[in-house]
CSV table of N, CA and C in Angstrom, one decimal:
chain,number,residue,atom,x,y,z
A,1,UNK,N,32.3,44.7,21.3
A,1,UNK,CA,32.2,44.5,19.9
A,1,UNK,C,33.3,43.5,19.4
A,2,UNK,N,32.9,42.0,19.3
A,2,UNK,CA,34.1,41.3,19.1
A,2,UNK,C,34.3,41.0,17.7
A,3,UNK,N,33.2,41.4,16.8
A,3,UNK,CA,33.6,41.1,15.4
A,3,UNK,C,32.6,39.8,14.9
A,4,UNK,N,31.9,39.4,15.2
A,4,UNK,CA,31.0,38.1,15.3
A,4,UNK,C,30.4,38.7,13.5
A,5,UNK,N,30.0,39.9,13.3
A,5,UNK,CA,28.7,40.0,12.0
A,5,UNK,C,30.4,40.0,10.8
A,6,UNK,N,31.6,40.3,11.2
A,6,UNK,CA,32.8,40.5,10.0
A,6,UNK,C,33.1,38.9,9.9
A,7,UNK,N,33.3,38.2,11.1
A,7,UNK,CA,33.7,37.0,11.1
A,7,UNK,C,32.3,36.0,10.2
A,8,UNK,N,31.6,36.7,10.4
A,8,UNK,CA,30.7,35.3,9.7
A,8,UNK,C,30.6,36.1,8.2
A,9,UNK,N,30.8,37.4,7.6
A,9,UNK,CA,30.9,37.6,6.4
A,9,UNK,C,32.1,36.6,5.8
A,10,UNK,N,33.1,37.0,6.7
A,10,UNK,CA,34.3,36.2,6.2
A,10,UNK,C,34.3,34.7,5.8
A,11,UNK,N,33.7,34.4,6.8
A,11,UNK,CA,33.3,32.6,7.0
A,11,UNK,C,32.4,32.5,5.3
A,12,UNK,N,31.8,33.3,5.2
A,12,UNK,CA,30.8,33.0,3.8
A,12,UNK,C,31.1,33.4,2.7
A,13,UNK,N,32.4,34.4,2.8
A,13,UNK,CA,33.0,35.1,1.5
A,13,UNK,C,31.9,36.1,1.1
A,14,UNK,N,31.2,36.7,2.0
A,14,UNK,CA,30.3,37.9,1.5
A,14,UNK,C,30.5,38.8,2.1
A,15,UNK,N,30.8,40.3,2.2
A,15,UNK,CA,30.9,41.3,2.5
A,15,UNK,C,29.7,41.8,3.5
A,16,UNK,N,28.6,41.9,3.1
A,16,UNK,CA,26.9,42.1,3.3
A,16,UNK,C,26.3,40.8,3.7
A,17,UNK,N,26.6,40.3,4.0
A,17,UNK,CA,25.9,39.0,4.5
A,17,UNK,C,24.7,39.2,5.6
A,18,UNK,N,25.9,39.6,7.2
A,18,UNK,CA,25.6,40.0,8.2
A,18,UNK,C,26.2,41.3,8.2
A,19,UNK,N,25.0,42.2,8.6
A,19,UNK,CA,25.4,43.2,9.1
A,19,UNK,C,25.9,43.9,10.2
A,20,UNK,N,27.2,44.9,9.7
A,20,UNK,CA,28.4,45.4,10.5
A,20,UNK,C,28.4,46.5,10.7
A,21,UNK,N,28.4,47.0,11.9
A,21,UNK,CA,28.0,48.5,12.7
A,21,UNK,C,29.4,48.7,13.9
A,22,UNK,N,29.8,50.0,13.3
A,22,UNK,CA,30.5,50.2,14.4
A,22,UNK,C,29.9,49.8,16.0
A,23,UNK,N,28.6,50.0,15.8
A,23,UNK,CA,28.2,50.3,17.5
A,23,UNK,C,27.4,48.5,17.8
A,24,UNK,N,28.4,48.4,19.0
A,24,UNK,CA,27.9,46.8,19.3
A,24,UNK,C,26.1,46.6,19.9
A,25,UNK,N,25.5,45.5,19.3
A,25,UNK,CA,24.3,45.3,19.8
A,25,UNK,C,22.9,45.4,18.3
A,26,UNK,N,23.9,45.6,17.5
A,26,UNK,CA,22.8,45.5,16.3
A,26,UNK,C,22.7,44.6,15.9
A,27,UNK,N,23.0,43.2,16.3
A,27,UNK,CA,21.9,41.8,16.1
A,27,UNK,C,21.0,41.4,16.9
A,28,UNK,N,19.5,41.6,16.9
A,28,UNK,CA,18.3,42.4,17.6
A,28,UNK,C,17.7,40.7,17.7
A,29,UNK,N,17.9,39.9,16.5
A,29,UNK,CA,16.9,38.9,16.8
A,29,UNK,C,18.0,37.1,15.9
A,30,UNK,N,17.8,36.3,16.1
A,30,UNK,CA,18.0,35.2,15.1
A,30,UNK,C,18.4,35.2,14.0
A,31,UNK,N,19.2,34.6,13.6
A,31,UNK,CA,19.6,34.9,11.8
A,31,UNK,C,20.2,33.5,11.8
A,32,UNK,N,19.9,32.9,10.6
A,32,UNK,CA,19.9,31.3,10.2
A,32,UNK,C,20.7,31.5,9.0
A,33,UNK,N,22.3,31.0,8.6
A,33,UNK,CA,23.0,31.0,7.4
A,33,UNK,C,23.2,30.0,7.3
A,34,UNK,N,22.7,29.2,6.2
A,34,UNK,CA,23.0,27.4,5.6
A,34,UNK,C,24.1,27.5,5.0
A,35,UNK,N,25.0,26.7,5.8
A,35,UNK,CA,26.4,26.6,4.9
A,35,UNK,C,26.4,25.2,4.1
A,36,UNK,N,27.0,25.2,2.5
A,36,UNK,CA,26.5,24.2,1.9
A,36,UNK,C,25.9,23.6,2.0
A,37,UNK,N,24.8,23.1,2.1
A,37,UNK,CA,23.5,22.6,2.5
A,37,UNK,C,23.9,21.5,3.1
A,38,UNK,N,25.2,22.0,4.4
A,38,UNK,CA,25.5,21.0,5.4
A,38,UNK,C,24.4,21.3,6.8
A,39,UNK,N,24.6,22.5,7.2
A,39,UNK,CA,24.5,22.9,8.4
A,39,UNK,C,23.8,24.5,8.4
A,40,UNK,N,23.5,24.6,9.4
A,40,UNK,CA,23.2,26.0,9.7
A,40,UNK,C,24.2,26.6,10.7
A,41,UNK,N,24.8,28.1,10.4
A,41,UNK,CA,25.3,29.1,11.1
A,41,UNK,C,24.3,30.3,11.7
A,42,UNK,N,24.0,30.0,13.1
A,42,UNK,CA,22.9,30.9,14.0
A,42,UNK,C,23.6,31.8,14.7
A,43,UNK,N,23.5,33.2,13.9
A,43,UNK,CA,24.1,34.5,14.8
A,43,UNK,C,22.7,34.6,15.5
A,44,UNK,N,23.3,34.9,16.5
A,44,UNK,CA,22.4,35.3,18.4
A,44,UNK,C,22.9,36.8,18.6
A,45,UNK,N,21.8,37.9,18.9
A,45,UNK,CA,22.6,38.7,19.6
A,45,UNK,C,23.7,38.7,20.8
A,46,UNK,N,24.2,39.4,21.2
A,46,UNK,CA,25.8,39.5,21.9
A,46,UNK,C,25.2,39.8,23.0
A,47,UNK,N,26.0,39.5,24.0
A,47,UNK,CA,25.6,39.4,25.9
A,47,UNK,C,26.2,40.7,26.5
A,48,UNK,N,26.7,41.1,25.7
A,48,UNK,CA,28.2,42.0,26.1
A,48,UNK,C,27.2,43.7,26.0
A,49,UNK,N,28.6,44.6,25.9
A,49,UNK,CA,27.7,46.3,25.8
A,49,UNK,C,27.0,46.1,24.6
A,50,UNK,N,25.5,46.9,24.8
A,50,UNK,CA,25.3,47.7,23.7
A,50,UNK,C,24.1,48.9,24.0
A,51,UNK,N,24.2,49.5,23.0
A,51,UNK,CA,23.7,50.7,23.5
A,51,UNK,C,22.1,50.9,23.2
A,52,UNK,N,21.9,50.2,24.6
A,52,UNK,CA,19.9,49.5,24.0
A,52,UNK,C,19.7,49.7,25.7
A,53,UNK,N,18.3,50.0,26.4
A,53,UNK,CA,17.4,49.4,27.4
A,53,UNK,C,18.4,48.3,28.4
A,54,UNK,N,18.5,48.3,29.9
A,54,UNK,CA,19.0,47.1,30.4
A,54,UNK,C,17.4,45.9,30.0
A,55,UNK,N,16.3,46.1,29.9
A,55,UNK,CA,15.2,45.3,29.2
A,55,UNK,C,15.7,44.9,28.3
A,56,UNK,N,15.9,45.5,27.3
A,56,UNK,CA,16.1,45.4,26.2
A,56,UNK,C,17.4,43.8,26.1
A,57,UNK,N,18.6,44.2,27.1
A,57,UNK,CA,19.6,43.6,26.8
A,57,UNK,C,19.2,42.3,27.6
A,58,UNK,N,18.4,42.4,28.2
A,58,UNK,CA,17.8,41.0,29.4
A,58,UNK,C,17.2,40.4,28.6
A,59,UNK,N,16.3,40.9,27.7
A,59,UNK,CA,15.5,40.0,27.3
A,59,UNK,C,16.5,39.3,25.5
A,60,UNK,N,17.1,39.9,25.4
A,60,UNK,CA,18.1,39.2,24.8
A,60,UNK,C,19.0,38.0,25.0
A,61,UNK,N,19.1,38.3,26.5
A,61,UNK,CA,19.8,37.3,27.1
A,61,UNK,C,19.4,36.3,27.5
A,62,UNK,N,17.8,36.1,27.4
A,62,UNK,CA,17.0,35.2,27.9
A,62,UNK,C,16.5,34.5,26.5
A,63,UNK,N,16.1,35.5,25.5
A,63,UNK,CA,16.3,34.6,24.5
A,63,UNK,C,16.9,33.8,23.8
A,64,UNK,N,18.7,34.0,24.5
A,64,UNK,CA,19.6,33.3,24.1
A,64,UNK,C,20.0,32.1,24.6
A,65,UNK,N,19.5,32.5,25.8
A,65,UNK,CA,19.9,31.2,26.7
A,65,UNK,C,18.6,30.1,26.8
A,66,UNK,N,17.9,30.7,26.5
A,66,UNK,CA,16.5,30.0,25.7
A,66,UNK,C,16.4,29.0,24.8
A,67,UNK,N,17.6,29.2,23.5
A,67,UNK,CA,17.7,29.0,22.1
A,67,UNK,C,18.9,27.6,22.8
A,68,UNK,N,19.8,28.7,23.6
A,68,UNK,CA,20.8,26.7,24.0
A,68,UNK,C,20.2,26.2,24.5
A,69,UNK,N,19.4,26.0,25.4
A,69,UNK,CA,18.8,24.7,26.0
A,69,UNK,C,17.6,24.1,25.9
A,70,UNK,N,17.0,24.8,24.9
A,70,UNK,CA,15.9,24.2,24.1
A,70,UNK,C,15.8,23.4,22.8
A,71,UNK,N,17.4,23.9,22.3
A,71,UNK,CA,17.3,23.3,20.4
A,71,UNK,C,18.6,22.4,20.8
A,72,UNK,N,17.5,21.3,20.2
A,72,UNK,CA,18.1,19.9,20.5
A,72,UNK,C,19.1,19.1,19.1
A,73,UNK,N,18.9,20.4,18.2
A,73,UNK,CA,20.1,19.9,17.2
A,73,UNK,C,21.1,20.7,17.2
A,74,UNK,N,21.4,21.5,18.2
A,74,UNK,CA,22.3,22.4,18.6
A,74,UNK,C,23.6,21.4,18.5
A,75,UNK,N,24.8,21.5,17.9
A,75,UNK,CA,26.3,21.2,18.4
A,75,UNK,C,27.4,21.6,18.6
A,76,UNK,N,27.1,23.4,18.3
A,76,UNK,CA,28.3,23.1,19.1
A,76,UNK,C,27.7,24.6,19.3
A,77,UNK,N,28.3,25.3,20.4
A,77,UNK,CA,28.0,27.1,20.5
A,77,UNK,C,29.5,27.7,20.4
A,78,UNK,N,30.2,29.0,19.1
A,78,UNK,CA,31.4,29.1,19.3
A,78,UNK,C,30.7,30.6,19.9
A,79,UNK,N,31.9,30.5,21.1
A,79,UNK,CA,32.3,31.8,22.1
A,79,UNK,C,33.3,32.9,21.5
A,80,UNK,N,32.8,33.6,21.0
A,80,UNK,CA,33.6,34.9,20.4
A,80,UNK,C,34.5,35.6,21.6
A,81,UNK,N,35.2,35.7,21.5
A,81,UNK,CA,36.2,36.3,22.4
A,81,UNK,C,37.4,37.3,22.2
A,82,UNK,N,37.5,38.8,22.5
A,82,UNK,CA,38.8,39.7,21.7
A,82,UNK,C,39.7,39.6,22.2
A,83,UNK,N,40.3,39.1,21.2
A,83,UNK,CA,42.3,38.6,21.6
A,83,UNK,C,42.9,39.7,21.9
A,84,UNK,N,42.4,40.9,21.7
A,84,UNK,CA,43.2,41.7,22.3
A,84,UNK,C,43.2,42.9,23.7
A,85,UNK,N,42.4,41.9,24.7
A,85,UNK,CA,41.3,42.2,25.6
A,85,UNK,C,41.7,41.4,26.7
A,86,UNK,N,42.2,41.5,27.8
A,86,UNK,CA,42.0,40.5,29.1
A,86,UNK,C,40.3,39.7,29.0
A,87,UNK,N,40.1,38.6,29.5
A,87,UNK,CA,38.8,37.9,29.4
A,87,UNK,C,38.0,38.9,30.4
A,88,UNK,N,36.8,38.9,29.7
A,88,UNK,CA,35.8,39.8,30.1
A,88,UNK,C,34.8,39.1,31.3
A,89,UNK,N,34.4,39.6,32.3
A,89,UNK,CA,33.6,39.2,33.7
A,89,UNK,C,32.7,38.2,32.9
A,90,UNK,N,32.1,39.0,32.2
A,90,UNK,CA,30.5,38.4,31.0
A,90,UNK,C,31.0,37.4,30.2
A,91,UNK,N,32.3,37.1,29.7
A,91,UNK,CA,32.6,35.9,29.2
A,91,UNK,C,33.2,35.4,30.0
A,92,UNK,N,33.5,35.0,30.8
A,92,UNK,CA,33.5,33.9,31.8
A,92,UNK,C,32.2,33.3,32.3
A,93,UNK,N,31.5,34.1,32.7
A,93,UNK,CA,30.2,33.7,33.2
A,93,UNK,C,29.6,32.9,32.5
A,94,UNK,N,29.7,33.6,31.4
A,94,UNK,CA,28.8,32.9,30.2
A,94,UNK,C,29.3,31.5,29.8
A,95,UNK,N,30.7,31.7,29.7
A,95,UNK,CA,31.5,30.1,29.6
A,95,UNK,C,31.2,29.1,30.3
A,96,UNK,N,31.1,29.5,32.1
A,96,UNK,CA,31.2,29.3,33.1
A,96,UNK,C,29.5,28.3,32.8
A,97,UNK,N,28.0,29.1,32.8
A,97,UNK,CA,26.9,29.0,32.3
A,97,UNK,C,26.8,27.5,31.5
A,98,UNK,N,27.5,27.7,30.4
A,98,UNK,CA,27.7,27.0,28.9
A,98,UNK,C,28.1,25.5,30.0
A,99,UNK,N,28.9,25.9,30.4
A,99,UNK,CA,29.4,24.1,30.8
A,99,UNK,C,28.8,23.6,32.0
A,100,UNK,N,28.0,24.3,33.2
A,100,UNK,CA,27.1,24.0,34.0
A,100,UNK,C,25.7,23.1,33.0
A,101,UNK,N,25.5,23.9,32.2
A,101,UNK,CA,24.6,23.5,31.2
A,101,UNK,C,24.5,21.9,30.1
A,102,UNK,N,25.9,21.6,30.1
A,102,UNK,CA,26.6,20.6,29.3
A,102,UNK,C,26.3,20.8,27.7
A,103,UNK,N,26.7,22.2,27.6
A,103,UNK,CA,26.3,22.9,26.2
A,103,UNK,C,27.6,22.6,25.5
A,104,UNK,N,28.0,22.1,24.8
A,104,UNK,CA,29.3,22.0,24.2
A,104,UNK,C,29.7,23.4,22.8
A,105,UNK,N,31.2,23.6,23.2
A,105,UNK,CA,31.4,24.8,22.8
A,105,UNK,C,32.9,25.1,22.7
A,106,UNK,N,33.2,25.9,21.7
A,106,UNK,CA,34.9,26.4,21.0
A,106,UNK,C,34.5,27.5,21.2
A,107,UNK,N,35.9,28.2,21.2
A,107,UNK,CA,36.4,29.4,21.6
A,107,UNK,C,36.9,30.0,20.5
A,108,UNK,N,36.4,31.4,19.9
A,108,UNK,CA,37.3,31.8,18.9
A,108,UNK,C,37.8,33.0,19.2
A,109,UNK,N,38.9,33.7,19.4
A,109,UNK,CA,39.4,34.4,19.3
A,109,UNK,C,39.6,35.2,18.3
A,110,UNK,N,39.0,36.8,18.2
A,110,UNK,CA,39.0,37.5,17.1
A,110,UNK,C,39.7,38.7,17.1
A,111,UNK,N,39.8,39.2,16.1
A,111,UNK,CA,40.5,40.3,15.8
A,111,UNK,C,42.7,40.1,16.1
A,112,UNK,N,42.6,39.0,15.7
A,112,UNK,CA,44.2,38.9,15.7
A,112,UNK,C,45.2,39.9,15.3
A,113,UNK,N,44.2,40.3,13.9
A,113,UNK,CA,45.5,41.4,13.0
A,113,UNK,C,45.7,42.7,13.8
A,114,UNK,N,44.7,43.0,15.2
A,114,UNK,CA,44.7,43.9,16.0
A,114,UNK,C,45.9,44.2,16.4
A,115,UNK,N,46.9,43.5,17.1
A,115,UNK,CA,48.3,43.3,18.5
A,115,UNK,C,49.1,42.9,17.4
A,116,UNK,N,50.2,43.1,18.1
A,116,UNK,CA,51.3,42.1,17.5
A,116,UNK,C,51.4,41.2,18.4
A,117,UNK,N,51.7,39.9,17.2
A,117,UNK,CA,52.0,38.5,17.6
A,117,UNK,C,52.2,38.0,19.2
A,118,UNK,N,53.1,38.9,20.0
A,118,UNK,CA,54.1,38.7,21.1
A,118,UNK,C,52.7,39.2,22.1
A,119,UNK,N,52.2,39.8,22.0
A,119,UNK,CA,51.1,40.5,23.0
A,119,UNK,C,50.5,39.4,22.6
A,120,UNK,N,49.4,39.4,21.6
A,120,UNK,CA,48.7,38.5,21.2
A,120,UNK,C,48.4,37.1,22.1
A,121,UNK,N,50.0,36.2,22.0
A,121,UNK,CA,50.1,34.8,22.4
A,121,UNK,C,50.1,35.2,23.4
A,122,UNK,N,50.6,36.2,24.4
A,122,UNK,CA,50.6,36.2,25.7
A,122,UNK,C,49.2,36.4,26.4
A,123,UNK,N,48.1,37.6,25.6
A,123,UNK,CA,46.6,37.9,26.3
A,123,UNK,C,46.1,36.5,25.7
A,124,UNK,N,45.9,35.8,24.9
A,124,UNK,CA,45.2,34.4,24.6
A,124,UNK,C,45.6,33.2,25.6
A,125,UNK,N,47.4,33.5,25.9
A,125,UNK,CA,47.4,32.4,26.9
A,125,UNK,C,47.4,32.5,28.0
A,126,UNK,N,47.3,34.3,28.7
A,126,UNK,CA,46.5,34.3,30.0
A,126,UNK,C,44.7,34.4,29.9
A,127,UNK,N,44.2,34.4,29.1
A,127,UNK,CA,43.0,34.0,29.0
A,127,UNK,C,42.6,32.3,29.4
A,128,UNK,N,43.3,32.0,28.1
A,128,UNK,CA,42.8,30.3,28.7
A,128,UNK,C,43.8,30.1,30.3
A,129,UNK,N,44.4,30.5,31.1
A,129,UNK,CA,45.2,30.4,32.4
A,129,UNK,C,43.8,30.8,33.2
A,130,UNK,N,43.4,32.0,32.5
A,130,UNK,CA,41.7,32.4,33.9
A,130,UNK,C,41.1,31.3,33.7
A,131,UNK,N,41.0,30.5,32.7
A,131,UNK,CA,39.9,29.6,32.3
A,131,UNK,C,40.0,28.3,33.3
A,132,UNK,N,41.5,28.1,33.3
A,132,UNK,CA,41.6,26.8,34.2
A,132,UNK,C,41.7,26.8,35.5
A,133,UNK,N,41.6,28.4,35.6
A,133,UNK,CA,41.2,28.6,37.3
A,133,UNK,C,39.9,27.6,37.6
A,134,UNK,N,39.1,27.6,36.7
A,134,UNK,CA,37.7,27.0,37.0
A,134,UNK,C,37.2,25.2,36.7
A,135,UNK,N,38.1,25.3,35.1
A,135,UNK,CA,37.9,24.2,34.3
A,135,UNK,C,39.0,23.5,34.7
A,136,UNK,N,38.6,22.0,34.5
A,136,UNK,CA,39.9,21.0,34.3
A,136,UNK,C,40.7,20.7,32.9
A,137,UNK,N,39.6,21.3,31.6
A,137,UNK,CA,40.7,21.3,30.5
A,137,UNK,C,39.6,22.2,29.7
A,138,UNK,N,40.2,22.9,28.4
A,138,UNK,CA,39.9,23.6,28.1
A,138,UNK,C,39.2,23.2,26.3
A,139,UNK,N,38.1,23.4,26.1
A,139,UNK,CA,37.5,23.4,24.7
A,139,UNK,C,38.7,23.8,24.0
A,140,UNK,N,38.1,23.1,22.5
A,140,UNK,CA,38.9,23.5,21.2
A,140,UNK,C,38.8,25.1,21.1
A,141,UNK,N,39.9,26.1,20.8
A,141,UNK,CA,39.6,27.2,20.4
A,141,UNK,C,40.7,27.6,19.0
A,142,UNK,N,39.6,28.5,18.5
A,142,UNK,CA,40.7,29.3,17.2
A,142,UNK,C,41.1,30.6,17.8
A,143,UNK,N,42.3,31.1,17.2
A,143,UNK,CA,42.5,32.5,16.9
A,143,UNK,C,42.6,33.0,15.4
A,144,UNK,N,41.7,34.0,15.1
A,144,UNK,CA,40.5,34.1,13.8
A,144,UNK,C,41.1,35.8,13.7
A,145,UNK,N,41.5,36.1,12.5
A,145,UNK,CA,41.1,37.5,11.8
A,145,UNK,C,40.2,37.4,11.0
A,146,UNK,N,39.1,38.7,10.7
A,146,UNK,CA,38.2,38.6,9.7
A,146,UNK,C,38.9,39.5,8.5
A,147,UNK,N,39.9,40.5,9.0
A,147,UNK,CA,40.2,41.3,8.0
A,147,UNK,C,41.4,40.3,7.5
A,148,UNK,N,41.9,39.6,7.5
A,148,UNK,CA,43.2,39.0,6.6
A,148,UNK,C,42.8,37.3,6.8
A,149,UNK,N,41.5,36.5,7.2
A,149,UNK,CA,41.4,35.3,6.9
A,149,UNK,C,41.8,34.5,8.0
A,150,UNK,N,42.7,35.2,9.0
A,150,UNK,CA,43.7,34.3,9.8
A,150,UNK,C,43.0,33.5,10.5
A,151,UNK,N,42.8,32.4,10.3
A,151,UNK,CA,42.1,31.0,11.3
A,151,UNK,C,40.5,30.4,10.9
A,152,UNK,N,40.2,31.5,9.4
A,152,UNK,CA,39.1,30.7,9.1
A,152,UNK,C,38.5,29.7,8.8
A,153,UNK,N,40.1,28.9,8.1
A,153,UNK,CA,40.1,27.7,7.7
A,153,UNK,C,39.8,27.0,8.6
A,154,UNK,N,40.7,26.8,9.4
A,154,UNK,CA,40.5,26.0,10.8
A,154,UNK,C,38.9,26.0,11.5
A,155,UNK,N,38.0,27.3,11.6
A,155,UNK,CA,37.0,27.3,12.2
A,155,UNK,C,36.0,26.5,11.4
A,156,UNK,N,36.3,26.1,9.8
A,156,UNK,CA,35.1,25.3,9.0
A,156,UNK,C,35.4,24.6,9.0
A,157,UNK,N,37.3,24.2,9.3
A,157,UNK,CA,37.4,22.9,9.2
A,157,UNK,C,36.8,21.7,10.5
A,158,UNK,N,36.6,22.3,11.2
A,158,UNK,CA,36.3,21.7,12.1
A,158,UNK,C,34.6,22.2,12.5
A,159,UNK,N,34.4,22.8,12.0
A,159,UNK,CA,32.8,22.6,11.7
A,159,UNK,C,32.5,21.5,11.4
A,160,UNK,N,32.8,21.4,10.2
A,160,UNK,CA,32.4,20.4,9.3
A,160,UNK,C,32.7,19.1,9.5
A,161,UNK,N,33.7,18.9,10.5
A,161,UNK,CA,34.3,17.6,10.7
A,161,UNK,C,32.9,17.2,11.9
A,162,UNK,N,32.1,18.6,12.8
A,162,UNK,CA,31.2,18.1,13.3
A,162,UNK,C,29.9,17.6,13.1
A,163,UNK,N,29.8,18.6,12.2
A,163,UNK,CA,28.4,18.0,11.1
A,163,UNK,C,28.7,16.5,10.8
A,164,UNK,N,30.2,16.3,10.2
A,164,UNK,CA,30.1,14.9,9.5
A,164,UNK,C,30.1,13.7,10.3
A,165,UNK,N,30.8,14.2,11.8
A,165,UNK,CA,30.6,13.7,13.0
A,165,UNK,C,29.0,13.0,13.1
A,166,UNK,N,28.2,13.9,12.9
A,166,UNK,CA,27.1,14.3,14.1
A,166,UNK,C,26.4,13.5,12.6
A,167,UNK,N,26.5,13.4,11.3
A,167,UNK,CA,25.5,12.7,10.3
A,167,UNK,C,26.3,11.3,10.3
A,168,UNK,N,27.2,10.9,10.8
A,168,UNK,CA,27.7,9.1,10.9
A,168,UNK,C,27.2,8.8,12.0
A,169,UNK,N,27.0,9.8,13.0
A,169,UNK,CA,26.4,8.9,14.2
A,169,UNK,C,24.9,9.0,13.8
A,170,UNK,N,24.4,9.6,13.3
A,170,UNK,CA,22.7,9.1,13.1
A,170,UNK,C,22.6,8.2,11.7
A,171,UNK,N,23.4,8.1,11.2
A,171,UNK,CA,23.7,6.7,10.3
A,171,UNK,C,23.6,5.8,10.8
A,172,UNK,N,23.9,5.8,12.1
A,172,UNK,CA,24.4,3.9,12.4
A,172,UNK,C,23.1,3.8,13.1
């Protein structure tokens, strides 16, 4: 449960937006949030535990992996990840997946206000250290609180710089 339905309340300044359940696995199907009538923000259910059918969680995971390599206005997929967690088997893979794929994709790290700072920077920077076991360099990533704001800015800021990206190149 990395925080994905708190983080996108946050991201929108609504409390109720997306809905937040202690128990991981209650994003069941697609959910489409228009941010400024720039872009769309597409929560996907989670790859990770939840307490559903192994069916149940397959065919989730097929729908998801469905959704990246089918939608061709896709730009960018961010990778939720708990900062205060060693990197998980299932997120690597899925990382691992993402760039076999040539799916492009940021890393956000959540739940910061969890650890103190000192723990923190040390599990984030042996996370990205597993990462370069594999990779030769590593995607853009945030470290994001949902309960105190920490890194939200940074995650729209550079949203947005992709959108504005992605509408100059179909300008020209």
């Amino acid at each position: 449960n990395v925080g994905k339905s708190s983080l996108i309340n946050r991201m929108f300044g609504r409390k109720e937006l997306a809905y937040v359940s202690k128990q991981p696995g209650k994003t069941q199907s697609i959910n489409y949030y228009k941010v400024e009538e720039k872009c769309y923000i597409v929560d996907l259910p989670g790859f990770g535990y939840a307490r559903q059918s192994r069916k149940q969680r397959s065919g989730w995971d097929q729908m998801v992996r469905n959704y990246f390599l089918e939608r061709n206005t896709l730009t960018c997929v961010f990778v939720l990840i708990d900062s205060n967690i060693p990197l998980q088997k299932i997120d690597r893979e899925f990382i691992n997946w993402l760039g076999e794929n040539e799916i492009p994709f940021a890393l956000i790290f959540t739940k910061s206000d969890k650890s103190k700072s000192q723990f923190l920077e040390k599990n984030i920077d042996g996370i990205r250290q597993t990462l370069l076991e594999e990779w030769e360099f590593l995607p853009p990533d945030f470290v994001t609180s949902s309960a105190n704001g920490a890194g939200i800015e940074k995650v729209l800021e550079y949203l947005f710089n992709l959108v504005d990206d992605l509408n100059e190149d179909e300008g020209k």
